[in-house]
mmCIF file of C-alpha atoms in Angstrom:
data_model
loop_
_atom_site.group_PDB
_atom_site.id
_atom_site.type_symbol
_atom_site.label_atom_id
_atom_site.label_comp_id
_atom_site.label_asym_id
_atom_site.label_seq_id
_atom_site.Cartn_x
_atom_site.Cartn_y
_atom_site.Cartn_z
ATOM 1 C CA GLN A 1 1.355 3.704 -29.429
ATOM 2 C CA SER A 2 0.838 5.731 -26.278
ATOM 3 C CA VAL A 3 0.224 9.141 -25.122
ATOM 4 C CA LEU A 4 3.267 10.030 -23.158
ATOM 5 C CA THR A 5 6.252 9.238 -25.097
ATOM 6 C CA GLN A 6 9.513 8.475 -23.533
ATOM 7 C CA PRO A 7 12.639 6.407 -24.665
ATOM 8 C CA THR A 8 12.770 2.781 -24.708
ATOM 9 C CA SER A 9 15.567 2.653 -23.006
ATOM 10 C CA VAL A 10 18.514 4.543 -21.409
ATOM 11 C CA SER A 11 22.287 3.531 -19.738
ATOM 12 C CA GLY A 12 24.615 4.509 -17.965
ATOM 13 C CA ALA A 13 27.531 3.897 -16.026
ATOM 14 C CA PRO A 14 27.959 3.426 -12.255
ATOM 15 C CA GLY A 15 28.581 6.820 -10.283
ATOM 16 C CA GLN A 16 27.090 9.055 -13.791
ATOM 17 C CA SER A 17 23.941 10.744 -14.328
ATOM 18 C CA VAL A 18 20.818 9.599 -16.715
ATOM 19 C CA THR A 19 17.623 11.474 -17.930
ATOM 20 C CA ILE A 20 14.429 10.191 -19.000
ATOM 21 C CA PHE A 21 12.395 12.531 -20.824
ATOM 22 C CA CYS A 22 8.934 12.104 -21.130
ATOM 23 C CA THR A 23 7.132 14.301 -23.709
ATOM 24 C CA GLY A 24 3.252 15.054 -24.026
ATOM 25 C CA SER A 25 0.833 17.843 -24.757
ATOM 26 C CA SER A 26 -1.338 20.598 -24.009
ATOM 27 C CA SER A 27 -4.024 18.430 -22.482
ATOM 28 C CA ASN A 28 -1.738 16.393 -20.509
ATOM 29 C CA LEU A 29 1.415 17.403 -19.027
ATOM 30 C CA GLY A 30 0.854 20.470 -20.788
ATOM 31 C CA THR A 31 -1.567 21.164 -18.140
ATOM 32 C CA TYR A 32 -1.579 18.916 -15.372
ATOM 33 C CA ASP A 33 1.128 17.509 -13.369
ATOM 34 C CA ALA A 34 3.997 14.598 -14.245
ATOM 35 C CA HIS A 35 4.574 11.774 -12.009
ATOM 36 C CA TRP A 36 6.918 8.885 -12.371
ATOM 37 C CA TYR A 37 7.524 5.332 -10.949
ATOM 38 C CA GLN A 38 10.108 2.951 -10.994
ATOM 39 C CA GLN A 39 9.405 -0.401 -11.139
ATOM 40 C CA LEU A 40 11.651 -3.144 -10.462
ATOM 41 C CA PRO A 41 12.549 -6.438 -11.765
ATOM 42 C CA GLY A 42 9.549 -8.551 -10.956
ATOM 43 C CA THR A 43 8.272 -6.341 -8.540
ATOM 44 C CA ILE A 44 5.278 -3.845 -8.300
ATOM 45 C CA PRO A 45 5.028 -0.387 -9.068
ATOM 46 C CA GLN A 46 7.077 2.640 -6.836
ATOM 47 C CA LEU A 47 5.376 5.809 -7.359
ATOM 48 C CA LEU A 48 9.439 7.261 -7.636
ATOM 49 C CA ILE A 49 7.905 11.776 -8.303
ATOM 50 C CA HIS A 50 4.726 13.063 -8.028
ATOM 51 C CA THR A 51 3.303 15.886 -8.670
ATOM 52 C CA ASP A 52 5.892 16.943 -11.354
ATOM 53 C CA ASP A 53 8.793 17.575 -8.559
ATOM 54 C CA LYS A 54 8.423 16.139 -5.079
ATOM 55 C CA ARG A 55 9.846 12.489 -3.204
ATOM 56 C CA PRO A 56 7.691 10.227 -1.686
ATOM 57 C CA SER A 57 9.106 9.453 2.111
ATOM 58 C CA GLY A 58 11.854 7.079 1.183
ATOM 59 C CA VAL A 59 12.954 7.674 -1.942
ATOM 60 C CA PRO A 60 16.944 8.992 -2.111
ATOM 61 C CA ASP A 61 17.338 12.502 -3.512
ATOM 62 C CA ARG A 62 19.438 11.189 -6.212
ATOM 63 C CA PHE A 63 16.203 11.174 -8.115
ATOM 64 C CA SER A 64 14.352 13.998 -9.042
ATOM 65 C CA GLY A 65 11.822 15.635 -11.380
ATOM 66 C CA SER A 66 10.970 18.572 -13.323
ATOM 67 C CA LYS A 67 8.176 19.770 -15.902
ATOM 68 C CA SER A 68 8.177 22.936 -18.482
ATOM 69 C CA GLY A 69 5.658 22.923 -20.896
ATOM 70 C CA ILE A 70 4.780 19.134 -22.417
ATOM 71 C CA SER A 71 7.919 17.800 -21.334
ATOM 72 C CA ALA A 72 8.326 16.096 -18.137
ATOM 73 C CA ALA A 73 12.202 14.844 -16.850
ATOM 74 C CA LEU A 74 13.659 12.364 -14.755
ATOM 75 C CA VAL A 75 17.166 12.854 -13.436
ATOM 76 C CA ILE A 76 18.994 10.221 -11.852
ATOM 77 C CA THR A 77 22.513 10.792 -10.813
ATOM 78 C CA GLY A 78 25.003 8.595 -8.638
ATOM 79 C CA LEU A 79 23.409 5.789 -10.579
ATOM 80 C CA GLN A 80 23.703 2.571 -9.205
ATOM 81 C CA ALA A 81 23.611 -1.147 -10.316
ATOM 82 C CA GLU A 82 20.215 -0.854 -8.095
ATOM 83 C CA ASP A 83 18.583 0.946 -10.126
ATOM 84 C CA GLU A 84 18.081 -1.060 -13.511
ATOM 85 C CA ALA A 85 14.719 -1.197 -13.464
ATOM 86 C CA ASP A 86 11.397 0.115 -16.130
ATOM 87 C CA TYR A 87 10.675 3.707 -15.598
ATOM 88 C CA TYR A 88 7.256 5.119 -16.437
ATOM 89 C CA CYS A 89 5.686 8.878 -16.706
ATOM 90 C CA GLN A 90 1.985 8.781 -15.641
ATOM 91 C CA SER A 91 -0.273 12.345 -16.113
ATOM 92 C CA TYR A 92 -3.908 13.142 -16.642
ATOM 93 C CA ASP A 93 -5.815 13.879 -20.035
ATOM 94 C CA SER A 94 -8.174 16.323 -20.408
ATOM 95 C CA SER A 95 -9.309 15.287 -24.155
ATOM 96 C CA LEU A 96 -9.766 11.418 -22.835
ATOM 97 C CA ARG A 97 -10.756 12.061 -19.412
ATOM 98 C CA ALA A 98 -8.702 9.529 -18.182
ATOM 99 C CA THR A 99 -5.155 8.711 -16.579
ATOM 100 C CA VAL A 100 -2.282 8.037 -19.034
ATOM 101 C CA PHE A 101 1.009 6.308 -18.745
ATOM 102 C CA GLY A 102 3.907 6.280 -21.070
ATOM 103 C CA GLY A 103 5.209 3.192 -22.890
ATOM 104 C CA GLY A 104 8.163 2.919 -20.009
ATOM 105 C CA THR A 105 11.853 3.637 -20.195
ATOM 106 C CA LYS A 106 14.302 0.388 -19.380
ATOM 107 C CA LEU A 107 17.392 1.806 -17.711
ATOM 108 C CA THR A 108 20.410 -0.602 -17.860
ATOM 109 C CA VAL A 109 23.152 -0.362 -15.913
ATOM 110 C CA LEU A 110 26.426 -0.955 -17.378
ATOM 111 C CA GLU B 1 0.588 0.128 7.261
ATOM 112 C CA VAL B 2 -1.387 0.822 3.898
ATOM 113 C CA GLN B 3 -1.964 -2.941 2.716
ATOM 114 C CA LEU B 4 -4.261 -3.931 -0.723
ATOM 115 C CA LEU B 5 -4.919 -7.243 -1.586
ATOM 116 C CA GLU B 6 -6.197 -8.643 -5.223
ATOM 117 C CA SER B 7 -7.927 -11.504 -6.327
ATOM 118 C CA GLY B 8 -9.932 -12.927 -8.500
ATOM 119 C CA GLY B 9 -8.488 -13.622 -11.133
ATOM 120 C CA GLY B 10 -7.562 -16.776 -13.456
ATOM 121 C CA LEU B 11 -7.680 -18.045 -16.702
ATOM 122 C CA ILE B 12 -11.065 -17.398 -18.566
ATOM 123 C CA GLN B 13 -12.028 -17.790 -22.064
ATOM 124 C CA PRO B 14 -12.872 -15.511 -24.439
ATOM 125 C CA GLY B 15 -16.504 -13.608 -24.341
ATOM 126 C CA GLY B 16 -16.187 -14.835 -19.888
ATOM 127 C CA SER B 17 -16.887 -12.497 -17.539
ATOM 128 C CA LEU B 18 -14.543 -12.140 -14.165
ATOM 129 C CA ARG B 19 -14.709 -9.906 -10.863
ATOM 130 C CA LEU B 20 -11.610 -8.885 -9.096
ATOM 131 C CA SER B 21 -12.011 -7.568 -5.427
ATOM 132 C CA CYS B 22 -9.197 -5.821 -3.862
ATOM 133 C CA ALA B 23 -9.204 -5.562 0.121
ATOM 134 C CA ALA B 24 -8.070 -2.710 1.571
ATOM 135 C CA SER B 25 -5.868 -1.897 4.970
ATOM 136 C CA GLY B 26 -4.366 0.195 6.353
ATOM 137 C CA PHE B 27 -6.018 3.335 5.602
ATOM 138 C CA THR B 28 -9.149 5.158 5.532
ATOM 139 C CA PHE B 29 -10.543 3.688 2.435
ATOM 140 C CA SER B 30 -13.961 6.245 2.764
ATOM 141 C CA ILE B 31 -11.881 8.966 1.699
ATOM 142 C CA HIS B 32 -9.615 7.776 -0.842
ATOM 143 C CA ALA B 33 -10.234 7.400 -4.638
ATOM 144 C CA MET B 34 -8.843 4.042 -6.602
ATOM 145 C CA SER B 35 -8.217 3.209 -9.438
ATOM 146 C CA TRP B 36 -7.311 -0.562 -11.267
ATOM 147 C CA VAL B 37 -4.125 -0.150 -13.332
ATOM 148 C CA ARG B 38 -3.376 -2.819 -15.394
ATOM 149 C CA GLN B 39 0.295 -4.653 -16.582
ATOM 150 C CA ALA B 40 0.119 -7.248 -19.996
ATOM 151 C CA PRO B 41 2.612 -9.606 -20.339
ATOM 152 C CA GLY B 42 6.317 -8.049 -20.694
ATOM 153 C CA LYS B 43 4.178 -4.664 -21.195
ATOM 154 C CA GLY B 44 4.089 -1.485 -19.932
ATOM 155 C CA LEU B 45 1.251 0.476 -17.688
ATOM 156 C CA GLU B 46 -2.348 0.856 -18.612
ATOM 157 C CA TRP B 47 -4.932 2.550 -16.536
ATOM 158 C CA VAL B 48 -8.352 0.896 -16.568
ATOM 159 C CA SER B 49 -10.722 2.391 -14.556
ATOM 160 C CA GLY B 50 -10.985 5.061 -11.485
ATOM 161 C CA ILE B 51 -14.097 5.860 -8.533
ATOM 162 C CA SER B 52 -14.614 8.633 -6.381
ATOM 163 C CA ALA B 53 -13.943 7.753 -2.741
ATOM 164 C CA SER B 54 -17.990 7.398 -1.985
ATOM 165 C CA GLY B 55 -18.647 5.675 -5.457
ATOM 166 C CA GLY B 56 -20.548 7.607 -7.154
ATOM 167 C CA ASP B 57 -18.223 8.482 -10.179
ATOM 168 C CA THR B 58 -16.472 6.320 -12.334
ATOM 169 C CA TYR B 59 -14.018 6.200 -15.439
ATOM 170 C CA TYR B 60 -12.839 3.773 -17.570
ATOM 171 C CA ALA B 61 -10.197 3.807 -20.482
ATOM 172 C CA ASP B 62 -11.806 3.858 -23.864
ATOM 173 C CA SER B 63 -10.745 0.206 -24.149
ATOM 174 C CA VAL B 64 -12.865 -1.329 -21.793
ATOM 175 C CA ARG B 65 -16.003 1.040 -21.634
ATOM 176 C CA GLY B 66 -19.150 -0.695 -21.865
ATOM 177 C CA ARG B 67 -17.202 -3.516 -20.973
ATOM 178 C CA PHE B 68 -15.906 -3.009 -17.195
ATOM 179 C CA ILE B 69 -17.720 -1.797 -14.088
ATOM 180 C CA SER B 70 -15.691 -0.639 -11.057
ATOM 181 C CA SER B 71 -17.653 -0.052 -7.788
ATOM 182 C CA ARG B 72 -16.864 -0.437 -3.994
ATOM 183 C CA ASP B 73 -18.102 -1.702 -0.708
ATOM 184 C CA ASN B 74 -16.743 1.788 2.024
ATOM 185 C CA SER B 75 -18.118 -0.513 4.672
ATOM 186 C CA GLN B 76 -15.910 -3.549 4.011
ATOM 187 C CA ASN B 77 -13.133 -1.489 1.925
ATOM 188 C CA THR B 78 -13.223 -3.110 -1.448
ATOM 189 C CA LEU B 79 -12.857 -2.237 -4.045
ATOM 190 C CA TYR B 80 -14.300 -4.393 -7.358
ATOM 191 C CA LEU B 81 -13.981 -4.365 -11.170
ATOM 192 C CA GLN B 82 -16.529 -6.188 -12.891
ATOM 193 C CA MET B 83 -15.235 -7.781 -16.100
ATOM 194 C CA SER B 84 -16.744 -9.041 -18.473
ATOM 195 C CA SER B 85 -16.934 -9.394 -22.525
ATOM 196 C CA LEU B 86 -13.288 -10.201 -21.796
ATOM 197 C CA THR B 87 -10.752 -10.762 -24.657
ATOM 198 C CA VAL B 88 -6.929 -12.046 -25.523
ATOM 199 C CA GLU B 89 -6.351 -8.139 -25.190
ATOM 200 C CA ASP B 90 -7.410 -7.815 -21.760
ATOM 201 C CA THR B 91 -4.494 -10.270 -20.372
ATOM 202 C CA ALA B 92 -2.866 -8.960 -17.540
ATOM 203 C CA ILE B 93 -1.823 -8.434 -14.442
ATOM 204 C CA TYR B 94 -4.563 -6.643 -12.542
ATOM 205 C CA TYR B 95 -3.258 -4.127 -9.456
ATOM 206 C CA CYS B 96 -5.674 -1.367 -7.958
ATOM 207 C CA ALA B 97 -4.420 1.294 -6.487
ATOM 208 C CA LYS B 98 -4.368 4.085 -4.042
ATOM 209 C CA LYS B 99 -4.939 7.999 -4.744
ATOM 210 C CA TYR B 100 -1.727 8.987 -2.812
ATOM 211 C CA ARG B 101 -3.284 12.687 -3.238
ATOM 212 C CA GLY B 102 -5.192 14.924 -5.662
ATOM 213 C CA ILE B 103 -8.401 16.334 -6.707
ATOM 214 C CA ILE B 104 -9.090 14.586 -10.171
ATOM 215 C CA PRO B 105 -10.500 11.201 -8.692
ATOM 216 C CA ALA B 106 -9.559 9.501 -12.063
ATOM 217 C CA ALA B 107 -5.797 11.341 -12.069
ATOM 218 C CA GLY B 108 -2.659 9.936 -9.894
ATOM 219 C CA PRO B 109 -0.180 9.985 -8.583
ATOM 220 C CA PHE B 110 -1.165 6.244 -7.736
ATOM 221 C CA ASP B 111 0.077 3.941 -4.353
ATOM 222 C CA PHE B 112 0.902 0.616 -5.891
ATOM 223 C CA ARG B 113 0.746 -2.171 -2.609
ATOM 224 C CA GLY B 114 -0.129 -5.350 -3.603
ATOM 225 C CA GLN B 115 0.850 -8.065 -5.777
ATOM 226 C CA GLY B 116 -1.753 -7.621 -8.402
ATOM 227 C CA THR B 117 -4.156 -10.754 -9.640
ATOM 228 C CA LEU B 118 -3.144 -12.441 -13.119
ATOM 229 C CA VAL B 119 -6.064 -12.393 -15.705
ATOM 230 C CA THR B 120 -5.829 -14.861 -18.484
ATOM 231 C CA VAL B 121 -8.149 -14.611 -21.603
ATOM 232 C CA SER B 122 -7.391 -18.090 -23.383
ATOM 233 C CA SER B 123 -9.277 -20.315 -25.381
#
């Protein structure tokens, strides 16, 4: 059971938008930044969104992040087949004094 | 270009020990905190350990505390993870990751660059 809770899977048709939510608690997302990673099949994780809503250089603006209270969200607009991947949220937890990840969400582009 | 090259994985029997290495290049290694993150086959990401830029502070997940030790040699731009009392639950790909930004050494966000090294614990 992950400290951060994500849906196991989401899906959407090409061109549509999907939102992946990540829910934590006051000791993690309620206090610390949310970060998101994309892991394409058979590849290593890549930082997608950091510090709640910042995109590293090279990440398309179709990907956006937000956070409110103990929940964070990753929004992907204009879905493309190449967006099929696992997405992980991550934060820091002051009670555990450790980095925590969500369990991951598998995005299927229909 | 930032490069991280993990090595040292392999097949090890339960109860055994293994030392992983991560050779870093393309950035000033000595000023960045580093972490180890693992991924069991078909499973999600799990943070294992973090170490401050100087190496003076180390941090561990509860699942490995007391069994794993992180260290670094800034003169050699290399990160290490000494693993002992290994169990089948430690079977995973182990990634080293550079801290992308921020103050807390054990926190993300992380920059993954290497392919990881596979540790298989099995009798």
